[in-house]
Amino acid sequence: MSLVLDFSAIDGTMLPVVGGKAANLGELTKAGLPVPQGFCVTTDAYRMVATTADPAHAREQLLNAPVPDEVARAIVAEYEKLGENVPVAVRSSATAEDLPFASFAGQQDTFLNVVGADDVLDAVRRCWASLWTERAVSYRESNGIDHGSVFLAVVVQRMVDSAVSGVMFTANPVTGKRDQVVIDASPGLGEAVVSGAVNPDHFVVDGNEIVERRLGDKRLAIRSKRGGGTEHVTSEANEEPCLTDAQILELADLGARVQEYYGSPQDTEWAIDADGSLHLTQARPITTLFPVPDREGFHVYFCFSLAQGLERPITPAGRAAFREIAKSALEIVVGDPKSQSYTEAGERIFFDFTNVMRSRVGREFVGRLLGVMEARSAEVLKSLHDDPRLTVTQSSPWPAIKRVLRLARRFHLPVTAVRALVNPEKAAAKALRLKEEVLGRARGMTVEQALRECTIPVIPRIMPTVLVGFAMLGLVSKIVRTKPGELQTILRGLPNNITTEMDLALWDLARRLRDDPVARQEFENGGGLDEFMSLWGDRAVAEIDLGLPRWSEDPAYVRGVVRNYLKLEDDSMAPDALFARGAAEAEAMIETLARRARGRGWLVRFALKRTRLLAGLREYPKYLIITLFGRLRKEISAIGDQLVAADRLDARDDVFFLTFEEMRSPQGDLRPLVGERREVYDREMRRRHIPRVLLSDGTEPEAHRGPVAEGDLVGTPASAGTVTGTARVVMDPVGAHLEPGEILVAPSTDPGWTPLFLTAGGLVMEMGGANSHGAVVAREYGIPAVVGVREAVTRIKTGDTITVDGATGVVSTLEEAVTGA
């Protein structure tokens, strides 16, 4: 058992013994970087003193406990090696600190300019106790770290009598730019900068050039006092920089060396003494940066996960499924199943759009597609058109035309479209019969084969039919002058929309429960869902992740939605009534537009009949894929049962934290691998912001669109109409409580969310476009909706009174919430 260790004896493998801060200082010392001399009081010493991990009592116990003689002798002996009464900094070094996923910056205490053995011992004891301050306890809980698993070491390090000090990030923590170094500096000890007590000088270095300098007033400095302790010294504003250009570039060079050593961006603390010598006092990973795929050159990455309504990470099995689907898609569309267009970062799915952005046709196609599916992403990508790194290198349309013609021949697209135009009823019926064909074909296939051959290849058999419906809507927009919202009315109450059918089935269940006391009692006793689940049990919230449970496995969400429906007392607001009313309004609008077209009224009726019959099939390809996922989950769960029986996994669902190859591996304990992946997954679940577009230099471009009036939010019009009501911000639909008539405000939605729409008065979404899932269903139910609203879930609070104008895309906040969400 080692009670103290010199920095030179420490490396990064010793985290349980020395904690994060000391492990990093040991590594930096071994790397030959200019780290002030010091030692670590190990966690073995802490364990000798700490008797409880109860947050309510641990701090008081440690403050009152004497330092054991054996520990005290070891600390004093090591301290005296630094010199006689040498001033030192005494800092905490927890085993959950300065980690790649949680910095714990400032969560435990630091004591500066400690002089003399007795004061060092006292500072060590107070560091131990600081593991149990309210802020440290709260930080661990918010990061999902068990209190009983954390122990504290203490760093004792020779003080630098700093002339200037501060912090340095080896990547820009605000923009994410990986090739910029950001430096904050101020006279005196670095604590003033770290704690935010001073307005420091701010410098940004890009390569060998200082590209930004912003001078602070530097009115406050923290300085060492003779004999120990520190003092705050105030002065007049100082307009001179506290670093020379040479010192700034020297710091940037030191930062580059630290980053190169660790292989990732670092958050460092540094000091320059009166002689001008530079010292590195701390380094830890920057934990807030979104990871960037490791590829050479400049790239543009589009977040497919976010476009599909998922802010959460995707399980390993879910991503393995998408890798197989992507192979099929890239073979069909690009002609190369080994294309590098698919990639992953932060446990989420991205597509490399670099080549698309360098193609004139690619820009146009993606802009139009995302314009109706995910409008904000379309705006962001359009903002990159003038980036010199994305100069158009493919201006000819012929490669794209040849690719389209090849697809048309392979999948008989023109024939499918013509048949839909001539006989839309037959075309719709044929599309709806594909479910049994897909499931039948998947029987006998491996999971990978089913994902490759029964997903993407099915889409060309349906989408030409759908596109005919929307093309007819576009045709009418050209031959008839329409008012805002009139064409959206045509899309209300669409037949053949599988998502709407699911929502109405759920409402029908709620109505039966309300009218049948026996059925209601069965429901309250945990039953009553068999009929609904037999048809819709393969669906789920975040259902594109194969690794997440389906409703048939976990019906808690469905039960919550049904209970919410049971509160609806106004029959005129019942979902089936709204749907019927929407369909009637659509038919009436067809006649209105036909009369307005006069001699071409027959063409309007012809076109819009096909829109009504075919546009609702837009939801069906995804439904087929999700139904297939339900079948595959059962097969994979059976493998999970086998692995549990073989004592290789602890629980059936652990199998979804493996790839398909790993599931079938013949031997080995898979539990450590699952444990590691669950830790990563849980960590990513806590990530607060996901970039919709990410550049390979780490930056996240964003299209800025100013509000039309102070306080207003602007998005994409999705469903016409205006409603004023109480906002309800919902981040996760599971367990969500939405009163009838409240306006649902959400980051994004998928079909699993749409049962909430049935009682909502309106919809506001951060993600999505005019043809995204949420927009389609909102139109069908006739509720006003605005999508693609930047910062909607942060600027709108539950309880706010807001007005949603679905025709103009404006959301106005009229009244602040009295209580939070």
Coordinates of N, CA, C and O in Angstrom, one line a residue, residues 12-157:
G12 N -1.0 7.1 -16.3 CA -2.4 7.1 -16.5 C -3.1 5.8 -16.1 O -4.4 5.8 -16.1
T13 N -2.4 4.7 -15.9 CA -3.1 3.5 -15.5 C -3.4 3.4 -14.0 O -4.1 2.5 -13.6
M14 N -3.0 4.5 -13.3 CA -3.1 4.4 -11.8 C -4.3 5.2 -11.3 O -4.3 5.7 -10.1
L15 N -5.4 5.4 -12.1 CA -6.5 6.2 -11.7 C -7.1 5.8 -10.4 O -7.4 6.7 -9.6
P16 N -7.3 4.5 -10.1 CA -8.0 4.2 -8.8 C -7.1 4.5 -7.6 O -7.7 4.7 -6.5
V17 N -5.8 4.7 -7.8 CA -4.9 5.0 -6.7 C -4.7 6.5 -6.5 O -4.6 7.0 -5.4
V18 N -4.6 7.2 -7.6 CA -4.1 8.6 -7.5 C -5.2 9.6 -8.0 O -5.0 10.8 -7.9
G19 N -6.3 9.1 -8.6 CA -7.3 10.0 -9.2 C -6.9 10.6 -10.5 O -5.8 10.5 -11.0
G20 N -7.9 11.3 -11.1 CA -7.7 11.9 -12.4 C -6.6 12.9 -12.6 O -5.8 12.9 -13.5
K21 N -6.7 13.9 -11.6 CA -5.7 15.0 -11.8 C -4.3 14.6 -11.6 O -3.4 14.9 -12.4
A22 N -4.0 13.7 -10.6 CA -2.6 13.3 -10.4 C -2.2 12.3 -11.5 O -1.0 12.4 -11.9
A23 N -3.1 11.5 -12.0 CA -2.7 10.6 -13.1 C -2.3 11.5 -14.3 O -1.3 11.1 -15.0
N24 N -3.0 12.6 -14.6 CA -2.6 13.4 -15.7 C -1.3 14.1 -15.5 O -0.4 14.2 -16.4
L25 N -1.1 14.6 -14.2 CA 0.2 15.3 -13.9 C 1.4 14.3 -14.0 O 2.5 14.7 -14.4
G26 N 1.1 13.0 -13.6 CA 2.2 12.0 -13.8 C 2.5 11.8 -15.2 O 3.7 11.7 -15.6
E27 N 1.5 11.7 -16.1 CA 1.7 11.5 -17.5 C 2.5 12.6 -18.1 O 3.4 12.5 -18.9
L28 N 2.1 13.9 -17.7 CA 2.7 15.1 -18.3 C 4.2 15.2 -17.8 O 5.1 15.6 -18.6
T29 N 4.5 14.7 -16.6 CA 5.8 14.7 -16.1 C 6.7 13.7 -16.9 O 7.8 14.0 -17.3
K30 N 6.1 12.5 -17.1 CA 6.8 11.5 -17.9 C 7.1 12.0 -19.3 O 8.1 11.6 -19.9
A31 N 6.2 12.8 -19.8 CA 6.3 13.3 -21.2 C 7.4 14.4 -21.3 O 7.7 14.9 -22.4
G32 N 8.0 14.8 -20.2 CA 9.0 15.9 -20.2 C 8.4 17.3 -20.4 O 9.2 18.2 -20.7
L33 N 7.1 17.4 -20.1 CA 6.5 18.8 -20.1 C 6.8 19.5 -18.9 O 7.1 18.9 -17.8
P34 N 6.8 20.9 -18.9 CA 7.2 21.7 -17.7 C 6.2 21.7 -16.6 O 5.5 22.7 -16.3
V35 N 6.1 20.6 -15.9 CA 5.2 20.5 -14.7 C 5.9 20.7 -13.4 O 7.0 20.1 -13.2
P36 N 5.4 21.7 -12.6 CA 6.1 21.9 -11.3 C 6.1 20.6 -10.5 O 5.2 19.8 -10.5
Q37 N 7.2 20.4 -9.7 CA 7.4 19.2 -9.0 C 6.3 19.0 -7.9 O 5.7 20.0 -7.4
G38 N 6.0 17.7 -7.6 CA 5.0 17.5 -6.6 C 4.8 16.0 -6.4 O 5.5 15.1 -6.9
F39 N 3.8 15.7 -5.5 CA 3.5 14.3 -5.2 C 2.0 14.2 -4.9 O 1.3 15.2 -4.9
C40 N 1.6 12.9 -4.8 CA 0.2 12.6 -4.6 C 0.0 11.8 -3.3 O 0.7 10.9 -3.0
V41 N -1.0 12.3 -2.5 CA -1.5 11.5 -1.3 C -2.5 10.6 -1.9 O -3.6 11.0 -2.4
T42 N -2.3 9.3 -1.9 CA -3.1 8.3 -2.6 C -4.5 8.1 -2.0 O -4.7 8.4 -0.8
T43 N -5.3 7.4 -2.7 CA -6.7 7.0 -2.2 C -6.6 6.0 -1.0 O -7.5 5.9 -0.2
D44 N -5.4 5.3 -1.0 CA -5.2 4.4 0.2 C -5.3 5.2 1.5 O -5.8 4.7 2.5
A45 N -4.7 6.4 1.5 CA -4.7 7.2 2.7 C -6.1 7.7 3.0 O -6.6 7.7 4.1
Y46 N -6.9 8.0 1.9 CA -8.3 8.5 2.1 C -9.1 7.3 2.8 O -9.9 7.6 3.7
R47 N -8.9 6.1 2.3 CA -9.7 5.0 2.8 C -9.4 4.7 4.3 O -10.2 4.2 5.0
M48 N -8.2 5.1 4.7 CA -7.9 4.9 6.2 C -8.7 5.9 7.0 O -8.8 5.6 8.2
V49 N -9.1 7.0 6.4 CA -9.8 8.0 7.2 C -11.3 7.9 7.0 O -12.1 8.1 8.0
A50 N -11.8 7.7 5.8 CA -13.2 7.8 5.5 C -13.9 6.5 6.0 O -13.5 5.4 5.8
T51 N -15.0 6.7 6.7 CA -15.8 5.6 7.3 C -17.2 5.5 6.7 O -17.9 4.5 7.0
T52 N -17.6 6.4 5.9 CA -19.0 6.4 5.3 C -19.0 7.0 4.0 O -18.1 7.9 3.7
A53 N -19.9 6.6 3.1 CA -20.2 7.2 1.8 C -21.5 7.8 1.8 O -22.1 8.0 0.7
D54 N -22.0 8.2 3.0 CA -23.3 8.8 3.1 C -23.2 10.3 3.0 O -22.5 10.9 3.8
P55 N -23.7 10.9 1.9 CA -23.5 12.4 1.7 C -23.9 13.2 2.9 O -23.4 14.3 3.1
A56 N -24.8 12.8 3.7 CA -25.3 13.6 4.8 C -24.3 13.7 5.9 O -24.4 14.6 6.7
H57 N -23.4 12.7 6.0 CA -22.5 12.7 7.2 C -21.0 12.6 6.8 O -20.2 12.9 7.7
A58 N -20.7 12.3 5.6 CA -19.3 12.0 5.3 C -18.4 13.2 5.5 O -17.3 13.1 6.0
R59 N -18.9 14.4 5.0 CA -18.1 15.6 5.1 C -17.7 16.0 6.6 O -16.5 16.3 6.9
E60 N -18.7 15.9 7.4 CA -18.4 16.3 8.8 C -17.5 15.3 9.5 O -16.6 15.7 10.2
Q61 N -17.6 14.0 9.1 CA -16.7 13.0 9.7 C -15.3 13.2 9.3 O -14.4 13.1 10.1
L62 N -15.1 13.6 8.0 CA -13.7 13.8 7.5 C -13.1 15.0 8.1 O -11.9 15.1 8.4
L63 N -13.9 16.1 8.3 CA -13.4 17.3 8.8 C -12.9 17.1 10.3 O -12.0 17.8 10.7
N64 N -13.6 16.3 11.0 CA -13.3 16.1 12.4 C -12.3 15.0 12.7 O -11.7 14.9 13.8
A65 N -12.0 14.1 11.7 CA -11.1 13.0 11.9 C -9.7 13.5 11.8 O -9.3 14.2 10.9
P66 N -8.8 13.1 12.7 CA -7.4 13.4 12.6 C -6.7 12.6 11.5 O -7.2 11.5 11.1
V67 N -5.7 13.2 11.0 CA -4.9 12.5 10.0 C -4.1 11.4 10.7 O -3.3 11.7 11.6
P68 N -4.2 10.1 10.3 CA -3.5 9.0 11.0 C -2.0 9.3 11.0 O -1.4 9.9 10.0
D69 N -1.3 8.9 12.0 CA 0.1 9.2 12.2 C 0.9 8.7 11.0 O 1.8 9.3 10.5
E70 N 0.6 7.4 10.5 CA 1.3 6.9 9.4 C 1.2 7.7 8.2 O 2.2 7.9 7.4
V71 N 0.0 8.2 7.9 CA -0.2 9.0 6.8 C 0.5 10.4 6.9 O 1.1 10.9 6.0
A72 N 0.4 11.0 8.1 CA 1.0 12.3 8.4 C 2.5 12.2 8.1 O 3.1 13.1 7.5
R73 N 3.1 11.1 8.7 CA 4.6 11.0 8.5 C 5.0 10.9 7.0 O 5.9 11.5 6.6
A74 N 4.2 10.1 6.3 CA 4.5 10.0 4.8 C 4.3 11.3 4.1 O 5.2 11.7 3.2
I75 N 3.3 12.1 4.4 CA 3.1 13.3 3.7 C 4.2 14.3 4.1 O 4.7 15.0 3.2
V76 N 4.5 14.4 5.3 CA 5.5 15.4 5.8 C 6.9 15.1 5.2 O 7.6 15.9 4.7
A77 N 7.2 13.8 5.1 CA 8.5 13.3 4.6 C 8.6 13.7 3.1 O 9.6 14.2 2.6
E78 N 7.5 13.5 2.3 CA 7.5 13.8 0.9 C 7.5 15.4 0.7 O 8.2 15.9 -0.2
Y79 N 6.8 16.1 1.6 CA 6.7 17.5 1.5 C 8.1 18.1 1.7 O 8.6 19.1 1.0
E80 N 8.8 17.6 2.7 CA 10.2 18.1 3.0 C 11.2 17.9 1.9 O 12.2 18.6 1.8
K81 N 10.9 16.9 1.0 CA 11.8 16.7 -0.1 C 11.7 17.9 -1.1 O 12.7 18.1 -1.9
L82 N 10.6 18.6 -1.1 CA 10.5 19.8 -2.0 C 11.3 21.0 -1.5 O 11.6 21.9 -2.3
G83 N 11.8 20.9 -0.3 CA 12.5 22.1 0.3 C 12.0 22.5 1.6 O 10.9 22.0 2.1
E84 N 12.6 23.4 2.3 CA 12.1 23.8 3.6 C 11.0 24.8 3.5 O 11.1 25.9 2.9
N85 N 9.8 24.4 4.1 CA 8.6 25.3 4.0 C 8.3 25.9 2.7 O 8.0 27.0 2.5
V86 N 8.4 25.0 1.7 CA 8.1 25.4 0.3 C 6.6 25.7 0.1 O 5.8 24.9 0.5
P87 N 6.3 26.8 -0.5 CA 4.8 27.0 -0.8 C 4.3 26.0 -1.8 O 5.0 25.7 -2.8
V88 N 3.2 25.4 -1.5 CA 2.6 24.4 -2.4 C 1.1 24.7 -2.6 O 0.5 25.4 -1.9
A89 N 0.6 24.1 -3.7 CA -0.8 24.1 -3.9 C -1.3 22.7 -3.6 O -0.7 21.7 -3.9
V90 N -2.4 22.7 -2.8 CA -3.0 21.4 -2.4 C -4.3 21.2 -3.1 O -5.2 22.0 -2.9
R91 N -4.4 20.2 -4.0 CA -5.6 20.1 -4.8 C -6.2 18.7 -4.7 O -5.5 17.7 -4.6
S92 N -7.5 18.6 -4.9 CA -8.2 17.3 -4.9 C -7.9 16.6 -6.2 O -7.6 17.2 -7.2
S93 N -7.9 15.2 -6.1 CA -7.7 14.4 -7.3 C -8.6 13.2 -7.2 O -8.2 12.1 -6.7
A94 N -9.9 13.3 -7.5 CA -10.9 12.3 -7.3 C -10.7 11.2 -8.4 O -10.3 11.5 -9.5
T95 N -11.1 10.0 -8.0 CA -11.1 8.9 -9.0 C -12.1 9.1 -10.1 O -12.0 8.5 -11.2
A96 N -13.1 10.0 -9.9 CA -14.0 10.4 -11.0 C -13.8 11.9 -11.2 O -14.6 12.7 -10.9
E97 N -12.6 12.2 -11.8 CA -12.3 13.6 -12.0 C -11.3 13.7 -13.2 O -10.5 12.8 -13.4
D98 N -11.4 14.8 -14.0 CA -10.6 15.0 -15.2 C -10.6 13.8 -16.1 O -9.6 13.3 -16.7
L99 N -11.8 13.2 -16.3 CA -12.0 12.1 -17.1 C -12.5 12.5 -18.5 O -12.9 13.6 -18.7
P100 N -12.4 11.6 -19.5 CA -12.8 12.0 -20.9 C -14.2 12.4 -21.0 O -14.6 13.1 -21.9
F101 N -15.1 12.0 -20.0 CA -16.5 12.3 -20.2 C -17.0 13.2 -19.1 O -18.2 13.7 -19.1
A102 N -16.3 13.5 -18.1 CA -16.7 14.4 -17.0 C -15.5 15.1 -16.3 O -14.6 14.4 -15.8
S103 N -15.4 16.4 -16.4 CA -14.1 17.0 -15.9 C -14.1 17.2 -14.4 O -13.1 17.2 -13.8
F104 N -15.3 17.4 -13.8 CA -15.4 17.7 -12.4 C -14.7 18.9 -12.0 O -14.3 19.1 -10.9
A105 N -14.5 19.8 -13.0 CA -13.7 21.0 -12.8 C -14.4 21.8 -11.6 O -15.5 22.2 -11.7
G106 N -13.6 22.1 -10.6 CA -14.0 23.0 -9.5 C -15.0 22.3 -8.5 O -15.5 23.0 -7.6
Q107 N -15.2 21.0 -8.6 CA -16.2 20.4 -7.8 C -15.6 20.1 -6.4 O -16.4 20.1 -5.4
Q108 N -14.3 19.9 -6.3 CA -13.7 19.7 -5.0 C -12.8 20.9 -4.7 O -12.5 21.7 -5.6
D109 N -12.3 21.1 -3.5 CA -11.6 22.3 -3.1 C -10.1 22.2 -3.5 O -9.5 21.2 -3.6
T110 N -9.6 23.5 -3.6 CA -8.1 23.7 -3.9 C -7.6 24.7 -2.9 O -8.3 25.7 -2.6
F111 N -6.4 24.5 -2.3 CA -5.9 25.4 -1.4 C -4.5 25.9 -1.9 O -3.6 25.0 -2.2
L112 N -4.3 27.2 -2.1 CA -3.1 27.7 -2.7 C -2.2 28.3 -1.7 O -2.6 28.9 -0.7
N113 N -0.9 28.3 -2.1 CA 0.2 28.9 -1.3 C 0.1 28.4 0.2 O 0.1 29.2 1.1
V114 N 0.1 27.1 0.3 CA 0.1 26.5 1.7 C 1.6 26.3 2.1 O 2.4 25.8 1.3
V115 N 1.9 26.8 3.3 CA 3.3 26.8 3.7 C 3.4 26.1 5.1 O 2.6 26.4 6.0
G116 N 4.3 25.2 5.2 CA 4.5 24.5 6.4 C 3.8 23.2 6.5 O 2.7 23.0 6.0
A117 N 4.4 22.2 7.2 CA 3.9 20.8 7.2 C 2.5 20.8 7.9 O 1.6 20.1 7.4
D118 N 2.3 21.5 9.0 CA 1.0 21.5 9.7 C -0.1 22.0 8.8 O -1.2 21.4 8.7
D119 N 0.2 23.0 8.1 CA -0.9 23.6 7.2 C -1.1 22.7 6.0 O -2.3 22.6 5.5
V120 N -0.1 22.0 5.5 CA -0.3 21.0 4.4 C -1.2 19.9 4.9 O -2.1 19.5 4.2
L121 N -1.0 19.4 6.1 CA -1.8 18.3 6.6 C -3.3 18.7 6.7 O -4.2 18.0 6.4
D122 N -3.4 20.0 7.2 CA -4.8 20.5 7.4 C -5.5 20.7 6.0 O -6.7 20.3 5.9
A123 N -4.7 21.1 5.0 CA -5.3 21.3 3.7 C -5.7 19.9 3.1 O -6.7 19.8 2.4
V124 N -4.9 18.9 3.3 CA -5.2 17.6 2.8 C -6.5 17.1 3.4 O -7.4 16.6 2.7
R125 N -6.7 17.3 4.7 CA -7.9 16.8 5.4 C -9.1 17.6 4.8 O -10.2 17.0 4.5
R126 N -9.0 18.9 4.6 CA -10.1 19.6 4.0 C -10.4 19.2 2.5 O -11.5 19.3 2.1
C127 N -9.3 18.9 1.8 CA -9.6 18.3 0.5 C -10.4 17.0 0.5 O -11.3 16.8 -0.3
W128 N -10.0 16.1 1.4 CA -10.8 14.9 1.6 C -12.3 15.2 1.8 O -13.2 14.7 1.2
A129 N -12.5 16.2 2.7 CA -13.9 16.5 3.1 C -14.7 17.2 1.9 O -15.9 17.0 1.8
S130 N -13.9 17.8 1.0 CA -14.6 18.5 -0.1 C -15.2 17.6 -1.1 O -16.0 18.0 -2.0
L131 N -14.8 16.3 -1.0 CA -15.5 15.3 -1.9 C -17.0 15.2 -1.6 O -17.8 14.8 -2.4
W132 N -17.4 15.8 -0.4 CA -18.8 15.6 0.0 C -19.5 17.0 0.2 O -20.5 17.1 0.9
T133 N -18.9 18.0 -0.5 CA -19.7 19.2 -0.5 C -21.0 19.1 -1.4 O -21.1 18.1 -2.2
E134 N -21.9 19.9 -1.2 CA -23.2 19.8 -1.9 C -23.0 19.9 -3.4 O -23.6 19.1 -4.1
R135 N -22.1 20.7 -3.9 CA -21.9 20.8 -5.3 C -21.3 19.6 -5.9 O -21.6 19.1 -7.0
A136 N -20.3 19.0 -5.1 CA -19.7 17.8 -5.6 C -20.6 16.6 -5.7 O -20.7 15.8 -6.6
V137 N -21.5 16.5 -4.6 CA -22.5 15.4 -4.6 C -23.5 15.6 -5.7 O -23.8 14.6 -6.4
S138 N -23.9 16.8 -5.9 CA -24.9 17.1 -7.0 C -24.3 16.7 -8.4 O -25.0 16.2 -9.2
Y139 N -23.0 17.1 -8.6 CA -22.4 16.9 -9.9 C -22.3 15.4 -10.2 O -22.6 14.9 -11.3
R140 N -21.9 14.6 -9.2 CA -21.8 13.1 -9.4 C -23.2 12.6 -9.7 O -23.3 11.7 -10.6
E141 N -24.2 13.0 -9.0 CA -25.6 12.5 -9.2 C -26.0 12.8 -10.7 O -26.6 12.0 -11.3
S142 N -25.7 14.1 -11.1 CA -26.2 14.5 -12.5 C -25.4 13.7 -13.5 O -25.9 13.6 -14.7
N143 N -24.2 13.2 -13.2 CA -23.5 12.4 -14.2 C -23.6 10.9 -14.0 O -22.9 10.1 -14.6
G144 N -24.5 10.5 -13.1 CA -24.8 9.1 -12.9 C -23.7 8.3 -12.3 O -23.5 7.1 -12.6
I145 N -22.9 9.0 -11.4 CA -21.7 8.3 -10.8 C -22.1 8.0 -9.3 O -22.5 8.8 -8.5
D146 N -21.9 6.7 -9.0 CA -22.2 6.2 -7.6 C -21.3 6.8 -6.6 O -20.1 6.8 -6.8
H147 N -21.9 7.4 -5.5 CA -21.0 8.0 -4.5 C -20.0 7.0 -3.9 O -18.9 7.3 -3.6
G148 N -20.5 5.8 -3.7 CA -19.7 4.8 -3.1 C -18.5 4.3 -3.9 O -17.6 3.6 -3.4
S149 N -18.5 4.7 -5.2 CA -17.4 4.2 -6.1 C -16.3 5.3 -6.3 O -15.3 5.0 -7.0
V150 N -16.5 6.4 -5.6 CA -15.5 7.5 -5.8 C -14.7 7.7 -4.5 O -15.2 7.7 -3.4
F151 N -13.4 7.8 -4.7 CA -12.4 8.0 -3.6 C -11.5 9.2 -4.0 O -11.4 9.6 -5.2
L152 N -10.9 9.8 -3.0 CA -10.1 11.0 -3.2 C -8.7 10.9 -2.9 O -8.3 10.5 -1.8
A153 N -7.9 11.2 -3.9 CA -6.4 11.4 -3.7 C -6.2 12.9 -3.6 O -7.1 13.7 -3.9
V154 N -5.0 13.4 -3.2 CA -4.7 14.8 -3.1 C -3.4 15.1 -3.7 O -2.4 14.4 -3.4
V155 N -3.3 16.1 -4.5 CA -2.1 16.5 -5.2 C -1.5 17.6 -4.3 O -2.1 18.6 -3.9
V156 N -0.2 17.5 -4.1 CA 0.6 18.5 -3.4 C 1.7 18.9 -4.4 O 2.6 18.1 -4.7
Q157 N 1.6 20.2 -4.8 CA 2.5 20.6 -6.0 C 3.1 21.9 -5.7 O 2.5 22.9 -5.1

